[in-house]
């Protein structure tokens, strides 16, 4: 290959291991040498380098990084720290290398270099793994434990083909991400979407044992050798029970406010998927509750989100002048502090959203970063205004003191090192990283880098991890200023914030919770596919995904366990195999060789956590069950109407497992209720303009009333004692009463209704209550015949979607999708109380039993349960529904 012209942008330059260079200086190396080749593994020419030379590999892009990448390999003066141990991420001749198990440094001494042979042998702890010129990331998942796999090789990201892709391969990817290997599942193409068509397909026929340190140590066809399309892109579902440890959290504002979770050792990462409504601009992590607290500059909000990317909550909406900078969490005193350059203040708020206060609002110009010492309740901050300074004060704003006011320009980043009791700060104007004592004494320069635009810093043992807007990777330097290096893959745009998190390191006194356990309460089964309410293909929900079960060893003992979880009981439960009820090729096969005695109460008791995702099956072997439906022995349940998936479901209250109540036709079911006397389900369908009934098992489907084409029957409730149905109709603006067979239709009221929705009954007193979410939202009541109509409340409401009368406490419970509140009040509207608020929620239906409140939530994609005082929020069943509307509980005791 002769002279081609390249526009050389160096894209994959890693400098991980300068210390090793010293030791290897004298070794004479032989290296592969080639220029501008497309596939470095094809390079055959070996040269012996001169003394003081080492091997190097560089990746170059011809124009756009995705279009064409070429590599140069050879010898280079060893003063360049980049050469040793796998420079730009490549690889010598892969196949020769795999047999070698020697450590990188000695390998370079005795073998041809430029290769990516160095496993993480002997390396544990915080050092950068020497195998990590290959990185992985997950994209397209709905939480931080899953996604399409992309692999970073030679400076660019590409995908992996799903041929032979399964649990063992997923174990390696999940391990690289710092997740537990056991319980990993491989996903075939389609589950998490496809990479863009221009992206390379890097690996095919990957075959791992599951223990490899890096995916490129598995057998595969060779870089870029494949016969696949992007519709075969491989994905993984990792075990969400992994310990959250050894992580670098990052925030990239250049990519639009994305928070990343990066493994400290391998620099493989996953963006934390979040509702696109939010664009975080600064964050901090609280290890005690596993939540990330962030500010949204645009929305002027203080927010928090679980580190998996779920459960976004608002702490406080700030005023229109607020310009939010960085925030810092004190996990011990349960507070956070933030800087606001719009109002020129530093504010604080408790982590539960209470106790907001202004800490400092005098003599602030442009406050930016903060650091906290919980033990002494001291806050430190930087100010990059006209007189740049670093100051401190007590949490209440007293004892304010300036620590540094000279030699500063844009002190963007500040961090307190609890190991050394020292402050570190980075300045984009002076181009310096500096340190000083907490009283401002002993100030010293760690690093001067005239090309850097420093923005954030996070100390970790002997290192300072930091961000530099002129670099597109994470940066690191030793605390003595030596060993400046970029870390991990390139491709970030503007890293605005960084936190290294490792248990046992960092703020003293922080109590970390035990790792999450994916136990029975997080694993569910459901029946899908062809079949009645009591039979179907079994799907199991683990780690946020539904998958199937392989029928190896599948017999009536396993069926008994599944049928009981669904509330049917074990009697006459029959196993059905060979995908009899159909299958779904796009989901993963989660379980194989399930081995129950039949006595277990949960399928998780019949399988080992480490076995999830491991199988030797295909979907033609999917397992099903045929349970016995006996309405007199069915366990307590909740009925839910899902207008997105267009099903009504019976969900077992004990296990959260469920089965659809099959109907000839369901379009948009909203209101739902149950008559235990006749075992009949009543529901409204606003798409078909119908009021319908069905037996609990889906038989006897009946249309009780056909409504006109403008009818929108949102709310529905029955009076079992008096054999009546009530429904609201926001299309015709009417609330209607009729008999259970659809006869005797009368209007309760058709005046002064705007958008009536929820209806609920006090049967003993024959009173109906309803909500109206129209222009003037209100809650009203009247007698069954419409007499004695009264407005209970008409303020502080927006979309009051759910209302239920609680006979146990003689109270009304209300949920509102506009105010995001759950409230309780007396039946006359007095003593109204807020019991729960969740900014991220979209509540719809509400029901109560003697102990709990149950609410359906569109954003949580499921049902949550609360104590009657609003405490103890717990999900019921999987968060995997579409739009759950009406919800109705049934307990055998009434
Ligand atoms: C994967 O590797 C193992 C062990 O080397 C081998 O037995 C197996 O046949 C390989 N599988 C495929 C699909 O190549
Ligand atoms: C500073 O905060 C105090 C207490 O919140 C408030 O009374 C005062 O008006 C504020 N001053 C300014 C200049 O905003
Ligand atoms: C299934 O489990 C039982 C005991 O629980 C055990 O005796 C049996 O060997 C297991 N079967 C298989 C094939 O693993
Ligand atoms: C399910 O069980 C019922 C009742 O025993 C039986 O009639 C039906 O054929 C069974 N279905 C399958 C697929 O085995
Ligand atoms: C009930 O109200 C609707 C809507 O206002 C009206 O069209 C209908 O005639 C009323 N029915 C009766 C029986 O009054």
PDB file of N, CA, C and O in Angstrom, residues 527-537 568 576 580-581 625-627 659:
ATOM      1  N   UNK A 527     -48.141 -14.739  31.967  1.00  0.00           N
ATOM      2  CA  UNK A 527     -48.506 -15.617  30.860  1.00  0.00           C
ATOM      3  C   UNK A 527     -48.778 -14.763  29.631  1.00  0.00           C
ATOM      4  O   UNK A 527     -49.497 -13.772  29.709  1.00  0.00           O
ATOM      5  N   UNK A 528     -48.207 -15.137  28.526  1.00  0.00           N
ATOM      6  CA  UNK A 528     -48.470 -14.416  27.277  1.00  0.00           C
ATOM      7  C   UNK A 528     -48.728 -15.438  26.175  1.00  0.00           C
ATOM      8  O   UNK A 528     -48.747 -16.641  26.405  1.00  0.00           O
ATOM      9  N   UNK A 529     -48.887 -14.954  24.987  1.00  0.00           N
ATOM     10  CA  UNK A 529     -49.071 -15.841  23.839  1.00  0.00           C
ATOM     11  C   UNK A 529     -50.478 -16.377  23.758  1.00  0.00           C
ATOM     12  O   UNK A 529     -51.390 -15.931  24.440  1.00  0.00           O
ATOM     13  N   UNK A 530     -50.667 -17.339  22.892  1.00  0.00           N
ATOM     14  CA  UNK A 530     -51.979 -17.953  22.737  1.00  0.00           C
ATOM     15  C   UNK A 530     -52.361 -18.631  24.045  1.00  0.00           C
ATOM     16  O   UNK A 530     -51.517 -19.118  24.774  1.00  0.00           O
ATOM     17  N   UNK A 531     -53.610 -18.713  24.334  1.00  0.00           N
ATOM     18  CA  UNK A 531     -54.040 -19.413  25.537  1.00  0.00           C
ATOM     19  C   UNK A 531     -55.016 -18.578  26.317  1.00  0.00           C
ATOM     20  O   UNK A 531     -55.122 -17.373  26.127  1.00  0.00           O
ATOM     21  N   UNK A 532     -55.743 -19.253  27.215  1.00  0.00           N
ATOM     22  CA  UNK A 532     -56.723 -18.572  28.037  1.00  0.00           C
ATOM     23  C   UNK A 532     -56.029 -17.864  29.191  1.00  0.00           C
ATOM     24  O   UNK A 532     -54.816 -17.886  29.303  1.00  0.00           O
ATOM     25  N   UNK A 533     -56.850 -17.306  30.077  1.00  0.00           N
ATOM     26  CA  UNK A 533     -56.312 -16.586  31.231  1.00  0.00           C
ATOM     27  C   UNK A 533     -55.360 -17.461  32.044  1.00  0.00           C
ATOM     28  O   UNK A 533     -54.393 -16.988  32.616  1.00  0.00           O
ATOM     29  N   UNK A 534     -55.628 -18.759  32.065  1.00  0.00           N
ATOM     30  CA  UNK A 534     -54.886 -19.659  32.948  1.00  0.00           C
ATOM     31  C   UNK A 534     -53.812 -20.465  32.225  1.00  0.00           C
ATOM     32  O   UNK A 534     -53.243 -21.385  32.791  1.00  0.00           O
ATOM     33  N   UNK A 535     -53.557 -20.170  30.981  1.00  0.00           N
ATOM     34  CA  UNK A 535     -52.516 -20.921  30.282  1.00  0.00           C
ATOM     35  C   UNK A 535     -51.791 -20.017  29.307  1.00  0.00           C
ATOM     36  O   UNK A 535     -52.331 -19.020  28.826  1.00  0.00           O
ATOM     37  N   UNK A 536     -50.542 -20.351  29.032  1.00  0.00           N
ATOM     38  CA  UNK A 536     -49.791 -19.542  28.087  1.00  0.00           C
ATOM     39  C   UNK A 536     -48.297 -19.763  28.208  1.00  0.00           C
ATOM     40  O   UNK A 536     -47.818 -20.567  29.020  1.00  0.00           O
ATOM     41  N   UNK A 537     -47.582 -19.035  27.363  1.00  0.00           N
ATOM     42  CA  UNK A 537     -46.130 -19.009  27.412  1.00  0.00           C
ATOM     43  C   UNK A 537     -45.718 -18.304  28.712  1.00  0.00           C
ATOM     44  O   UNK A 537     -46.277 -17.272  29.051  1.00  0.00           O
ATOM     45  N   UNK A 568     -53.282 -19.053  40.830  1.00  0.00           N
ATOM     46  CA  UNK A 568     -54.192 -20.145  40.452  1.00  0.00           C
ATOM     47  C   UNK A 568     -54.113 -21.328  41.406  1.00  0.00           C
ATOM     48  O   UNK A 568     -54.967 -22.196  41.405  1.00  0.00           O
ATOM     49  N   UNK A 576     -46.289 -27.305  29.834  1.00  0.00           N
ATOM     50  CA  UNK A 576     -46.471 -27.373  28.385  1.00  0.00           C
ATOM     51  C   UNK A 576     -45.153 -26.909  27.776  1.00  0.00           C
ATOM     52  O   UNK A 576     -44.560 -25.935  28.246  1.00  0.00           O
ATOM     53  N   UNK A 580     -45.481 -24.190  22.702  1.00  0.00           N
ATOM     54  CA  UNK A 580     -46.844 -24.519  22.276  1.00  0.00           C
ATOM     55  C   UNK A 580     -47.709 -23.271  22.136  1.00  0.00           C
ATOM     56  O   UNK A 580     -48.556 -23.179  21.250  1.00  0.00           O
ATOM     57  N   UNK A 581     -47.507 -22.315  23.031  1.00  0.00           N
ATOM     58  CA  UNK A 581     -48.349 -21.102  23.004  1.00  0.00           C
ATOM     59  C   UNK A 581     -47.738 -19.982  22.165  1.00  0.00           C
ATOM     60  O   UNK A 581     -48.152 -18.833  22.258  1.00  0.00           O
ATOM     61  N   UNK A 625     -47.282 -23.014  30.692  1.00  0.00           N
ATOM     62  CA  UNK A 625     -48.026 -23.724  31.723  1.00  0.00           C
ATOM     63  C   UNK A 625     -49.515 -23.718  31.398  1.00  0.00           C
ATOM     64  O   UNK A 625     -50.011 -22.835  30.696  1.00  0.00           O
ATOM     65  N   UNK A 626     -50.182 -24.709  31.930  1.00  0.00           N
ATOM     66  CA  UNK A 626     -51.637 -24.810  31.832  1.00  0.00           C
ATOM     67  C   UNK A 626     -52.140 -24.972  33.256  1.00  0.00           C
ATOM     68  O   UNK A 626     -52.046 -26.038  33.847  1.00  0.00           O
ATOM     69  N   UNK A 627     -52.622 -23.880  33.858  1.00  0.00           N
ATOM     70  CA  UNK A 627     -53.049 -23.888  35.255  1.00  0.00           C
ATOM     71  C   UNK A 627     -54.544 -24.188  35.322  1.00  0.00           C
ATOM     72  O   UNK A 627     -55.253 -24.111  34.327  1.00  0.00           O
ATOM     73  N   UNK A 659     -51.547 -12.211  34.678  1.00  0.00           N
ATOM     74  CA  UNK A 659     -52.011 -12.811  33.436  1.00  0.00           C
ATOM     75  C   UNK A 659     -53.128 -11.929  32.893  1.00  0.00           C
ATOM     76  O   UNK A 659     -53.947 -11.418  33.658  1.00  0.00           O
TER      77      UNK A 659
END
